[in-house]
mmCIF file of C-alpha atoms in Angstrom:
data_model
loop_
_atom_site.group_PDB
_atom_site.id
_atom_site.type_symbol
_atom_site.label_atom_id
_atom_site.label_comp_id
_atom_site.label_asym_id
_atom_site.label_seq_id
_atom_site.Cartn_x
_atom_site.Cartn_y
_atom_site.Cartn_z
ATOM 1 C CA UNK A 1 13.985 -19.642 1.650
ATOM 2 C CA UNK A 2 15.305 -19.610 5.233
ATOM 3 C CA UNK A 3 15.438 -16.296 7.057
ATOM 4 C CA UNK A 4 18.511 -15.059 8.924
ATOM 5 C CA UNK A 5 18.244 -14.828 12.707
ATOM 6 C CA UNK A 6 17.194 -11.582 14.285
ATOM 7 C CA UNK A 7 20.001 -9.142 15.089
ATOM 8 C CA UNK A 8 20.183 -9.226 18.911
ATOM 9 C CA UNK A 9 21.813 -5.774 18.974
ATOM 10 C CA UNK A 10 18.658 -4.130 17.601
ATOM 11 C CA UNK A 11 15.576 -3.270 19.614
ATOM 12 C CA UNK A 12 12.478 -3.559 17.441
ATOM 13 C CA UNK A 13 9.341 -1.640 18.286
ATOM 14 C CA UNK A 14 6.226 -1.829 16.120
ATOM 15 C CA UNK A 15 7.858 -3.616 13.193
ATOM 16 C CA UNK A 16 6.275 -6.261 10.994
ATOM 17 C CA UNK A 17 9.362 -8.158 9.889
ATOM 18 C CA UNK A 18 11.912 -9.557 12.318
ATOM 19 C CA UNK A 19 15.009 -9.829 10.117
ATOM 20 C CA UNK A 20 16.723 -8.705 6.926
ATOM 21 C CA UNK A 21 16.753 -11.527 4.403
ATOM 22 C CA UNK A 22 19.042 -10.658 1.505
ATOM 23 C CA UNK A 23 17.367 -9.282 -1.606
ATOM 24 C CA UNK A 24 16.994 -11.802 -4.403
ATOM 25 C CA UNK A 25 19.455 -10.004 -6.698
ATOM 26 C CA UNK A 26 22.288 -9.891 -4.144
ATOM 27 C CA UNK A 27 25.182 -12.334 -4.711
ATOM 28 C CA UNK A 28 26.121 -12.588 -1.019
ATOM 29 C CA UNK A 29 24.443 -13.462 2.247
ATOM 30 C CA UNK A 30 25.595 -12.390 5.703
ATOM 31 C CA UNK A 31 25.795 -14.676 8.718
ATOM 32 C CA UNK A 32 26.384 -13.793 12.352
ATOM 33 C CA UNK A 33 29.301 -15.509 14.082
ATOM 34 C CA UNK A 34 30.210 -15.357 17.747
ATOM 35 C CA UNK A 35 33.527 -13.572 18.240
ATOM 36 C CA UNK A 36 34.449 -15.612 21.294
ATOM 37 C CA UNK A 37 34.104 -12.751 23.727
ATOM 38 C CA UNK A 38 31.408 -12.953 26.397
ATOM 39 C CA UNK A 39 30.923 -9.201 26.476
ATOM 40 C CA UNK A 40 27.336 -8.019 25.954
ATOM 41 C CA UNK A 41 26.863 -5.664 23.013
ATOM 42 C CA UNK A 42 25.001 -2.403 23.337
ATOM 43 C CA UNK A 43 21.465 -2.540 22.012
ATOM 44 C CA UNK A 44 20.043 0.303 19.913
ATOM 45 C CA UNK A 45 16.445 1.035 18.964
ATOM 46 C CA UNK A 46 15.984 0.552 15.225
ATOM 47 C CA UNK A 47 14.653 3.827 13.858
ATOM 48 C CA UNK A 48 13.215 4.736 10.489
ATOM 49 C CA UNK A 49 15.662 6.369 8.078
ATOM 50 C CA UNK A 50 14.288 8.608 5.312
ATOM 51 C CA UNK A 51 16.531 9.528 2.391
ATOM 52 C CA UNK A 52 15.718 11.707 -0.593
ATOM 53 C CA UNK A 53 16.002 10.802 -4.264
ATOM 54 C CA UNK A 54 16.034 13.259 -7.137
ATOM 55 C CA UNK A 55 13.841 11.285 -9.511
ATOM 56 C CA UNK A 56 14.259 11.776 -13.259
ATOM 57 C CA UNK A 57 10.663 10.856 -14.124
ATOM 58 C CA UNK A 58 7.595 10.297 -12.003
ATOM 59 C CA UNK A 59 4.736 8.758 -14.036
ATOM 60 C CA UNK A 60 5.120 4.986 -14.379
ATOM 61 C CA UNK A 61 3.266 3.165 -17.166
ATOM 62 C CA UNK A 62 1.883 -0.375 -17.157
ATOM 63 C CA UNK A 63 -0.030 -2.722 -19.430
ATOM 64 C CA UNK A 64 -1.213 -5.242 -16.830
ATOM 65 C CA UNK A 65 -4.600 -6.809 -17.663
ATOM 66 C CA UNK A 66 -5.341 -7.158 -13.919
ATOM 67 C CA UNK A 67 -5.638 -3.460 -13.148
ATOM 68 C CA UNK A 68 -7.820 -0.694 -14.521
ATOM 69 C CA UNK A 69 -5.239 2.096 -14.902
ATOM 70 C CA UNK A 70 -2.289 2.543 -17.242
ATOM 71 C CA UNK A 71 -0.256 5.086 -15.261
ATOM 72 C CA UNK A 72 0.673 5.622 -11.633
ATOM 73 C CA UNK A 73 2.861 7.643 -9.290
ATOM 74 C CA UNK A 74 4.659 6.483 -6.158
ATOM 75 C CA UNK A 75 6.051 9.456 -4.187
ATOM 76 C CA UNK A 76 7.850 7.078 -1.790
ATOM 77 C CA UNK A 77 9.769 3.810 -1.932
ATOM 78 C CA UNK A 78 9.314 1.478 1.024
ATOM 79 C CA UNK A 79 6.536 1.754 3.594
ATOM 80 C CA UNK A 80 6.864 2.480 7.299
ATOM 81 C CA UNK A 81 3.450 0.960 8.001
ATOM 82 C CA UNK A 82 5.269 -2.395 8.095
ATOM 83 C CA UNK A 83 2.361 -4.591 6.970
ATOM 84 C CA UNK A 84 3.869 -8.062 7.016
ATOM 85 C CA UNK A 85 1.848 -9.315 4.029
ATOM 86 C CA UNK A 86 2.608 -6.330 1.753
ATOM 87 C CA UNK A 87 3.004 -7.445 -1.874
ATOM 88 C CA UNK A 88 5.282 -4.423 -2.495
ATOM 89 C CA UNK A 89 8.073 -5.651 -0.217
ATOM 90 C CA UNK A 90 9.998 -7.321 -3.091
ATOM 91 C CA UNK A 91 10.343 -3.927 -4.826
ATOM 92 C CA UNK A 92 13.014 -2.932 -2.287
ATOM 93 C CA UNK A 93 15.259 -5.556 -3.854
ATOM 94 C CA UNK A 94 15.714 -3.228 -6.837
ATOM 95 C CA UNK A 95 17.481 -0.825 -4.464
ATOM 96 C CA UNK A 96 19.769 -3.547 -3.122
ATOM 97 C CA UNK A 97 17.846 -3.476 0.167
ATOM 98 C CA UNK A 98 16.082 -6.210 2.089
ATOM 99 C CA UNK A 99 12.315 -6.721 1.646
ATOM 100 C CA UNK A 100 12.306 -7.421 5.386
ATOM 101 C CA UNK A 101 13.187 -4.749 7.921
ATOM 102 C CA UNK A 102 14.802 -2.489 5.307
ATOM 103 C CA UNK A 103 11.475 -2.127 3.490
ATOM 104 C CA UNK A 104 9.815 -0.616 6.557
ATOM 105 C CA UNK A 105 12.776 1.277 8.060
ATOM 106 C CA UNK A 106 14.639 2.665 5.017
ATOM 107 C CA UNK A 107 12.198 4.917 3.180
ATOM 108 C CA UNK A 108 13.105 6.836 0.014
ATOM 109 C CA UNK A 109 11.216 10.067 -0.675
ATOM 110 C CA UNK A 110 10.964 11.851 -4.038
ATOM 111 C CA UNK A 111 10.686 15.558 -3.141
ATOM 112 C CA UNK A 112 10.774 16.690 -6.777
ATOM 113 C CA UNK A 113 7.697 14.606 -7.669
ATOM 114 C CA UNK A 114 5.320 17.610 -7.989
ATOM 115 C CA UNK A 115 7.587 19.542 -10.369
ATOM 116 C CA UNK A 116 8.250 16.431 -12.459
ATOM 117 C CA UNK A 117 4.524 15.729 -12.572
ATOM 118 C CA UNK A 118 3.709 19.205 -13.848
ATOM 119 C CA UNK A 119 6.440 18.946 -16.483
ATOM 120 C CA UNK A 120 5.249 15.549 -17.700
ATOM 121 C CA UNK A 121 1.545 16.366 -17.980
ATOM 122 C CA UNK A 122 2.432 19.682 -19.604
ATOM 123 C CA UNK A 123 4.336 18.130 -22.483
ATOM 124 C CA UNK A 124 3.013 18.545 -25.988
ATOM 125 C CA UNK A 125 1.045 15.462 -26.990
ATOM 126 C CA UNK A 126 0.318 14.279 -23.444
ATOM 127 C CA UNK A 127 -2.933 12.253 -23.491
ATOM 128 C CA UNK A 128 -4.865 12.681 -20.265
ATOM 129 C CA UNK A 129 -6.109 9.658 -18.284
ATOM 130 C CA UNK A 130 -6.521 9.142 -14.524
ATOM 131 C CA UNK A 131 -3.276 8.791 -12.564
ATOM 132 C CA UNK A 132 -3.300 6.230 -9.748
ATOM 133 C CA UNK A 133 -1.531 6.774 -6.408
ATOM 134 C CA UNK A 134 -0.822 4.065 -3.846
ATOM 135 C CA UNK A 135 -0.438 1.236 -6.332
ATOM 136 C CA UNK A 136 2.857 0.048 -4.798
ATOM 137 C CA UNK A 137 3.533 1.736 -1.465
ATOM 138 C CA UNK A 138 1.258 4.093 0.437
ATOM 139 C CA UNK A 139 1.507 7.731 -0.713
ATOM 140 C CA UNK A 140 0.604 8.845 2.805
ATOM 141 C CA UNK A 141 3.685 7.680 4.679
ATOM 142 C CA UNK A 142 4.058 9.039 8.234
ATOM 143 C CA UNK A 143 6.799 11.393 6.947
ATOM 144 C CA UNK A 144 4.314 12.863 4.418
ATOM 145 C CA UNK A 145 2.883 14.999 7.235
ATOM 146 C CA UNK A 146 6.237 16.827 7.248
ATOM 147 C CA UNK A 147 7.380 16.606 3.607
ATOM 148 C CA UNK A 148 4.054 17.250 1.827
ATOM 149 C CA UNK A 149 5.098 15.532 -1.416
ATOM 150 C CA UNK A 150 1.682 13.983 -1.990
ATOM 151 C CA UNK A 151 0.059 17.310 -1.170
ATOM 152 C CA UNK A 152 2.212 18.944 -3.856
ATOM 153 C CA UNK A 153 1.171 16.345 -6.437
ATOM 154 C CA UNK A 154 -2.499 16.846 -5.574
ATOM 155 C CA UNK A 155 -2.125 20.597 -5.976
ATOM 156 C CA UNK A 156 -0.663 20.161 -9.468
ATOM 157 C CA UNK A 157 -3.461 17.832 -10.546
ATOM 158 C CA UNK A 158 -6.086 20.087 -8.967
ATOM 159 C CA UNK A 159 -4.752 23.109 -10.847
ATOM 160 C CA UNK A 160 -4.591 21.241 -14.168
ATOM 161 C CA UNK A 161 -8.030 19.617 -13.768
ATOM 162 C CA UNK A 162 -6.352 16.222 -14.057
ATOM 163 C CA UNK A 163 -8.275 13.205 -12.650
ATOM 164 C CA UNK A 164 -6.721 10.786 -10.175
ATOM 165 C CA UNK A 165 -7.429 7.809 -7.977
ATOM 166 C CA UNK A 166 -5.670 6.965 -4.736
ATOM 167 C CA UNK A 167 -5.433 4.009 -2.360
ATOM 168 C CA UNK A 168 -4.269 4.572 1.194
ATOM 169 C CA UNK A 169 -4.483 3.605 4.823
ATOM 170 C CA UNK A 170 -2.529 6.703 5.925
ATOM 171 C CA UNK A 171 -4.404 9.131 8.163
ATOM 172 C CA UNK A 172 -2.662 12.166 6.641
ATOM 173 C CA UNK A 173 -5.097 11.893 3.735
ATOM 174 C CA UNK A 174 -7.561 13.766 5.966
ATOM 175 C CA UNK A 175 -5.277 16.794 5.771
ATOM 176 C CA UNK A 176 -5.982 16.974 2.045
ATOM 177 C CA UNK A 177 -9.780 16.796 2.034
ATOM 178 C CA UNK A 178 -9.908 20.399 0.834
ATOM 179 C CA UNK A 179 -8.169 19.590 -2.456
ATOM 180 C CA UNK A 180 -9.788 16.175 -2.800
ATOM 181 C CA UNK A 181 -13.244 17.578 -2.106
ATOM 182 C CA UNK A 182 -12.784 20.315 -4.710
ATOM 183 C CA UNK A 183 -11.710 17.741 -7.281
ATOM 184 C CA UNK A 184 -14.577 15.432 -6.338
ATOM 185 C CA UNK A 185 -17.019 18.256 -7.070
ATOM 186 C CA UNK A 186 -15.634 18.202 -10.635
ATOM 187 C CA UNK A 187 -15.816 14.396 -10.873
ATOM 188 C CA UNK A 188 -12.038 14.047 -10.887
ATOM 189 C CA UNK A 189 -11.101 11.873 -7.897
ATOM 190 C CA UNK A 190 -11.776 8.451 -6.420
ATOM 191 C CA UNK A 191 -10.372 7.207 -3.102
ATOM 192 C CA UNK A 192 -9.844 3.705 -1.777
ATOM 193 C CA UNK A 193 -9.246 2.942 1.903
ATOM 194 C CA UNK A 194 -7.944 -0.538 2.687
ATOM 195 C CA UNK A 195 -9.187 -2.299 5.800
ATOM 196 C CA UNK A 196 -7.880 -5.769 6.619
ATOM 197 C CA UNK A 197 -9.458 -6.307 10.028
ATOM 198 C CA UNK A 198 -11.574 -4.538 12.631
ATOM 199 C CA UNK A 199 -9.626 -6.264 15.421
ATOM 200 C CA UNK A 200 -7.267 -3.605 16.817
ATOM 201 C CA UNK A 201 -4.902 -6.132 18.421
ATOM 202 C CA UNK A 202 -4.545 -8.201 15.246
ATOM 203 C CA UNK A 203 -4.030 -4.996 13.256
ATOM 204 C CA UNK A 204 -1.192 -3.955 15.598
ATOM 205 C CA UNK A 205 0.509 -7.285 14.946
ATOM 206 C CA UNK A 206 0.063 -7.333 11.157
ATOM 207 C CA UNK A 207 0.223 -3.616 10.364
ATOM 208 C CA UNK A 208 2.235 -2.215 13.283
ATOM 209 C CA UNK A 209 2.592 1.413 12.142
ATOM 210 C CA UNK A 210 -0.551 1.775 10.055
ATOM 211 C CA UNK A 211 -3.551 3.633 11.488
ATOM 212 C CA UNK A 212 -5.875 1.535 13.623
ATOM 213 C CA UNK A 213 -9.103 0.184 12.092
ATOM 214 C CA UNK A 214 -11.192 2.851 13.878
ATOM 215 C CA UNK A 215 -9.014 5.566 12.355
ATOM 216 C CA UNK A 216 -9.498 4.147 8.876
ATOM 217 C CA UNK A 217 -13.251 4.277 9.319
ATOM 218 C CA UNK A 218 -12.798 7.894 10.392
ATOM 219 C CA UNK A 219 -10.821 8.490 7.178
ATOM 220 C CA UNK A 220 -13.758 7.140 5.160
ATOM 221 C CA UNK A 221 -16.131 9.477 7.006
ATOM 222 C CA UNK A 222 -13.893 12.479 6.375
ATOM 223 C CA UNK A 223 -13.474 11.743 2.676
ATOM 224 C CA UNK A 224 -17.135 10.916 2.136
ATOM 225 C CA UNK A 225 -18.108 14.028 4.067
ATOM 226 C CA UNK A 226 -16.069 16.095 1.592
ATOM 227 C CA UNK A 227 -17.953 14.509 -1.299
ATOM 228 C CA UNK A 228 -15.165 12.109 -2.342
ATOM 229 C CA UNK A 229 -16.419 8.711 -3.617
ATOM 230 C CA UNK A 230 -14.791 6.102 -1.352
ATOM 231 C CA UNK A 231 -14.212 2.423 -2.038
ATOM 232 C CA UNK A 232 -13.522 0.118 0.894
ATOM 233 C CA UNK A 233 -10.829 -2.340 -0.124
ATOM 234 C CA UNK A 234 -11.134 -5.506 1.941
ATOM 235 C CA UNK A 235 -7.591 -6.532 1.241
ATOM 236 C CA UNK A 236 -5.894 -8.736 1.792
ATOM 237 C CA UNK A 237 -8.318 -11.355 3.064
ATOM 238 C CA UNK A 238 -6.323 -13.862 5.144
ATOM 239 C CA UNK A 239 -7.829 -17.315 5.692
ATOM 240 C CA UNK A 240 -8.469 -18.218 9.348
ATOM 241 C CA UNK A 241 -7.257 -14.825 10.626
ATOM 242 C CA UNK A 242 -9.521 -12.276 8.904
ATOM 243 C CA UNK A 243 -11.835 -14.008 6.423
ATOM 244 C CA UNK A 244 -14.676 -14.190 8.938
ATOM 245 C CA UNK A 245 -14.690 -10.374 9.090
ATOM 246 C CA UNK A 246 -15.396 -9.668 5.409
ATOM 247 C CA UNK A 247 -19.080 -8.813 5.864
ATOM 248 C CA UNK A 248 -18.486 -6.852 9.078
ATOM 249 C CA UNK A 249 -15.789 -4.725 7.447
ATOM 250 C CA UNK A 250 -18.054 -3.941 4.507
ATOM 251 C CA UNK A 251 -20.939 -3.053 6.813
ATOM 252 C CA UNK A 252 -18.775 -0.732 8.943
ATOM 253 C CA UNK A 253 -17.314 0.955 5.859
ATOM 254 C CA UNK A 254 -20.746 1.422 4.278
ATOM 255 C CA UNK A 255 -22.021 2.959 7.523
ATOM 256 C CA UNK A 256 -19.019 5.333 7.470
ATOM 257 C CA UNK A 257 -19.859 6.515 3.951
ATOM 258 C CA UNK A 258 -18.171 4.133 1.516
ATOM 259 C CA UNK A 259 -20.126 3.659 -1.725
ATOM 260 C CA UNK A 260 -18.145 0.850 -3.378
ATOM 261 C CA UNK A 261 -16.203 -2.241 -2.323
ATOM 262 C CA UNK A 262 -13.517 -4.599 -3.618
ATOM 263 C CA UNK A 263 -11.752 -7.644 -2.203
ATOM 264 C CA UNK A 264 -8.438 -9.459 -2.827
ATOM 265 C CA UNK A 265 -7.275 -12.700 -1.155
ATOM 266 C CA UNK A 266 -3.779 -12.544 0.306
ATOM 267 C CA UNK A 267 -0.894 -12.650 -2.190
ATOM 268 C CA UNK A 268 2.593 -13.755 -1.111
ATOM 269 C CA UNK A 269 4.986 -13.027 -3.994
ATOM 270 C CA UNK A 270 8.730 -13.766 -3.850
ATOM 271 C CA UNK A 271 10.264 -12.751 -0.497
ATOM 272 C CA UNK A 272 6.870 -12.051 1.096
ATOM 273 C CA UNK A 273 6.016 -15.732 1.571
ATOM 274 C CA UNK A 274 8.886 -16.618 3.970
ATOM 275 C CA UNK A 275 8.462 -13.321 5.821
ATOM 276 C CA UNK A 276 4.756 -14.037 6.318
ATOM 277 C CA UNK A 277 5.442 -17.626 7.402
ATOM 278 C CA UNK A 278 7.962 -16.368 9.962
ATOM 279 C CA UNK A 279 5.434 -13.811 11.260
ATOM 280 C CA UNK A 280 2.790 -16.531 11.653
ATOM 281 C CA UNK A 281 5.165 -18.680 13.692
ATOM 282 C CA UNK A 282 6.003 -15.732 15.945
ATOM 283 C CA UNK A 283 2.476 -14.428 16.515
ATOM 284 C CA UNK A 284 0.074 -17.297 15.751
ATOM 285 C CA UNK A 285 2.060 -20.564 15.972
ATOM 286 C CA UNK A 286 -1.030 -22.642 16.636
ATOM 287 C CA UNK A 287 -2.722 -21.401 13.464
ATOM 288 C CA UNK A 288 0.284 -21.143 11.131
ATOM 289 C CA UNK A 289 -0.085 -24.502 9.387
ATOM 290 C CA UNK A 290 -3.841 -24.062 9.005
ATOM 291 C CA UNK A 291 -3.477 -20.555 7.539
ATOM 292 C CA UNK A 292 -0.892 -21.636 4.974
ATOM 293 C CA UNK A 293 -2.868 -24.734 3.992
ATOM 294 C CA UNK A 294 -5.874 -22.535 3.274
ATOM 295 C CA UNK A 295 -3.743 -20.011 1.367
ATOM 296 C CA UNK A 296 -2.334 -22.796 -0.807
ATOM 297 C CA UNK A 297 -5.848 -24.138 -1.415
ATOM 298 C CA UNK A 298 -6.626 -20.827 -3.156
ATOM 299 C CA UNK A 299 -3.274 -20.649 -4.980
ATOM 300 C CA UNK A 300 -3.008 -23.961 -6.779
ATOM 301 C CA UNK A 301 -1.069 -25.670 -3.986
ATOM 302 C CA UNK A 302 1.573 -22.930 -3.807
ATOM 303 C CA UNK A 303 2.184 -20.004 -1.505
ATOM 304 C CA UNK A 304 1.603 -17.666 -4.443
ATOM 305 C CA UNK A 305 0.178 -17.777 -7.955
ATOM 306 C CA UNK A 306 1.596 -14.901 -10.061
ATOM 307 C CA UNK A 307 -0.471 -15.560 -13.177
ATOM 308 C CA UNK A 308 -2.490 -12.731 -14.671
ATOM 309 C CA UNK A 309 -6.193 -13.353 -14.284
ATOM 310 C CA UNK A 310 -5.969 -15.403 -11.082
ATOM 311 C CA UNK A 311 -3.467 -13.582 -8.863
ATOM 312 C CA UNK A 312 -6.048 -11.016 -7.733
ATOM 313 C CA UNK A 313 -8.859 -13.467 -6.964
ATOM 314 C CA UNK A 314 -7.370 -16.944 -6.423
ATOM 315 C CA UNK A 315 -8.820 -20.193 -7.738
ATOM 316 C CA UNK A 316 -10.566 -23.317 -6.549
ATOM 317 C CA UNK A 317 -13.595 -23.904 -4.291
ATOM 318 C CA UNK A 318 -12.257 -21.857 -1.353
ATOM 319 C CA UNK A 319 -11.622 -18.785 -3.488
ATOM 320 C CA UNK A 320 -15.005 -19.246 -5.164
ATOM 321 C CA UNK A 321 -16.879 -19.386 -1.846
ATOM 322 C CA UNK A 322 -15.051 -16.305 -0.582
ATOM 323 C CA UNK A 323 -15.938 -14.387 -3.735
ATOM 324 C CA UNK A 324 -19.592 -15.494 -3.479
ATOM 325 C CA UNK A 325 -19.784 -14.256 0.126
ATOM 326 C CA UNK A 326 -18.281 -10.932 -0.876
ATOM 327 C CA UNK A 327 -20.661 -10.438 -3.800
ATOM 328 C CA UNK A 328 -23.721 -11.264 -1.698
ATOM 329 C CA UNK A 329 -22.640 -8.806 0.998
ATOM 330 C CA UNK A 330 -21.911 -6.120 -1.566
ATOM 331 C CA UNK A 331 -25.370 -6.502 -3.071
ATOM 332 C CA UNK A 332 -27.102 -6.566 0.315
ATOM 333 C CA UNK A 333 -25.306 -3.410 1.442
ATOM 334 C CA UNK A 334 -25.913 -1.556 -1.809
ATOM 335 C CA UNK A 335 -22.214 -1.051 -2.502
ATOM 336 C CA UNK A 336 -21.115 -0.485 -6.077
ATOM 337 C CA UNK A 337 -18.968 -2.874 -8.049
ATOM 338 C CA UNK A 338 -17.443 -0.517 -10.594
ATOM 339 C CA UNK A 339 -15.794 2.805 -9.872
ATOM 340 C CA UNK A 340 -17.303 5.983 -11.210
ATOM 341 C CA UNK A 341 -15.911 7.280 -14.487
ATOM 342 C CA UNK A 342 -13.654 10.269 -13.919
ATOM 343 C CA UNK A 343 -13.984 13.441 -15.968
ATOM 344 C CA UNK A 344 -10.996 14.083 -18.256
ATOM 345 C CA UNK A 345 -12.706 16.749 -20.361
ATOM 346 C CA UNK A 346 -11.574 19.769 -18.322
ATOM 347 C CA UNK A 347 -7.856 18.987 -18.434
ATOM 348 C CA UNK A 348 -5.648 21.920 -19.333
ATOM 349 C CA UNK A 349 -2.957 24.217 -17.969
ATOM 350 C CA UNK A 350 -4.012 26.570 -15.182
ATOM 351 C CA UNK A 351 -4.152 30.288 -15.937
ATOM 352 C CA UNK A 352 -0.880 32.046 -15.162
ATOM 353 C CA UNK A 353 -0.463 35.417 -13.535
ATOM 354 C CA UNK A 354 -0.951 38.067 -16.199
ATOM 355 C CA UNK A 355 -3.019 35.877 -18.517
ATOM 356 C CA UNK A 356 -6.027 37.777 -19.822
ATOM 357 C CA UNK A 357 -8.258 34.727 -19.262
ATOM 358 C CA UNK A 358 -7.499 34.902 -15.560
ATOM 359 C CA UNK A 359 -9.613 38.111 -15.446
ATOM 360 C CA UNK A 360 -12.816 36.229 -16.320
#
């Protein structure tokens, strides 16, 4: 897949992608043609656009054998963090938008998520099980500090004694340590913080609007200090660029208060592969071929292996050595392998004003 050239009329600041390749479901592609006039066009700074969607349902179900949960919530579509390797980029194609720049600049928020959540868990016959947040895009988008959609969902689950897990690299999670700490005291929450590198410059290139590595360690400290069990997610591990940092990341996270760890080699599904290749050529041209050769060595000779069972860990000697290093470091640092079991036994509707039980 070849990428379209960058739009010279746009000024890009802190963006991961450089272009807007057409989504895979679109029947047409656009091409730029010179109009014959040698008149310079005005350049505009590309800004993030947030639109709102009135969702009709909010809990998504899955039966994937690769993940430990069967239900999840994504309060936002798209992700302003702009991580170039993000496996969720292809999901923007379902909106008719590009997995490139559109994914990180055209964000869709679901402001009615909390009310939908309360309605869905309050239905007769609902069977409680932990709800996962951050399984596609980060629930703590920069705009969350203003909109508070994730905060509203947490409040609902807190009030209903409903367990949850969340994965984030968004610093706004520290705003919610009061709710998360209260739920942790009841054994009803687990948090995962993803750290790809401790190199601030590399992080700025790969994850241009995500919090810096030092901030993510501060997030772990804040969550752990509130009593929330925190898993450091060393993901994705990128050969040549970040693989040498695996043990250092785990050590730093453990020192900050993390109690568990997980690791996933880089995945490049669908449109992500050409976007990542383009990024390598722009930022690390001397390493690009080496990086992709090592990626393919863990993915059966391809840029990506989508098969269940291998997509989360890779295959072959390189993937095996990486996994062995990770396991040895996890054991040495005393980090857990499995997450704690969350308590579902207290689930139930909160007392309403006027209820007699609310007096006791």
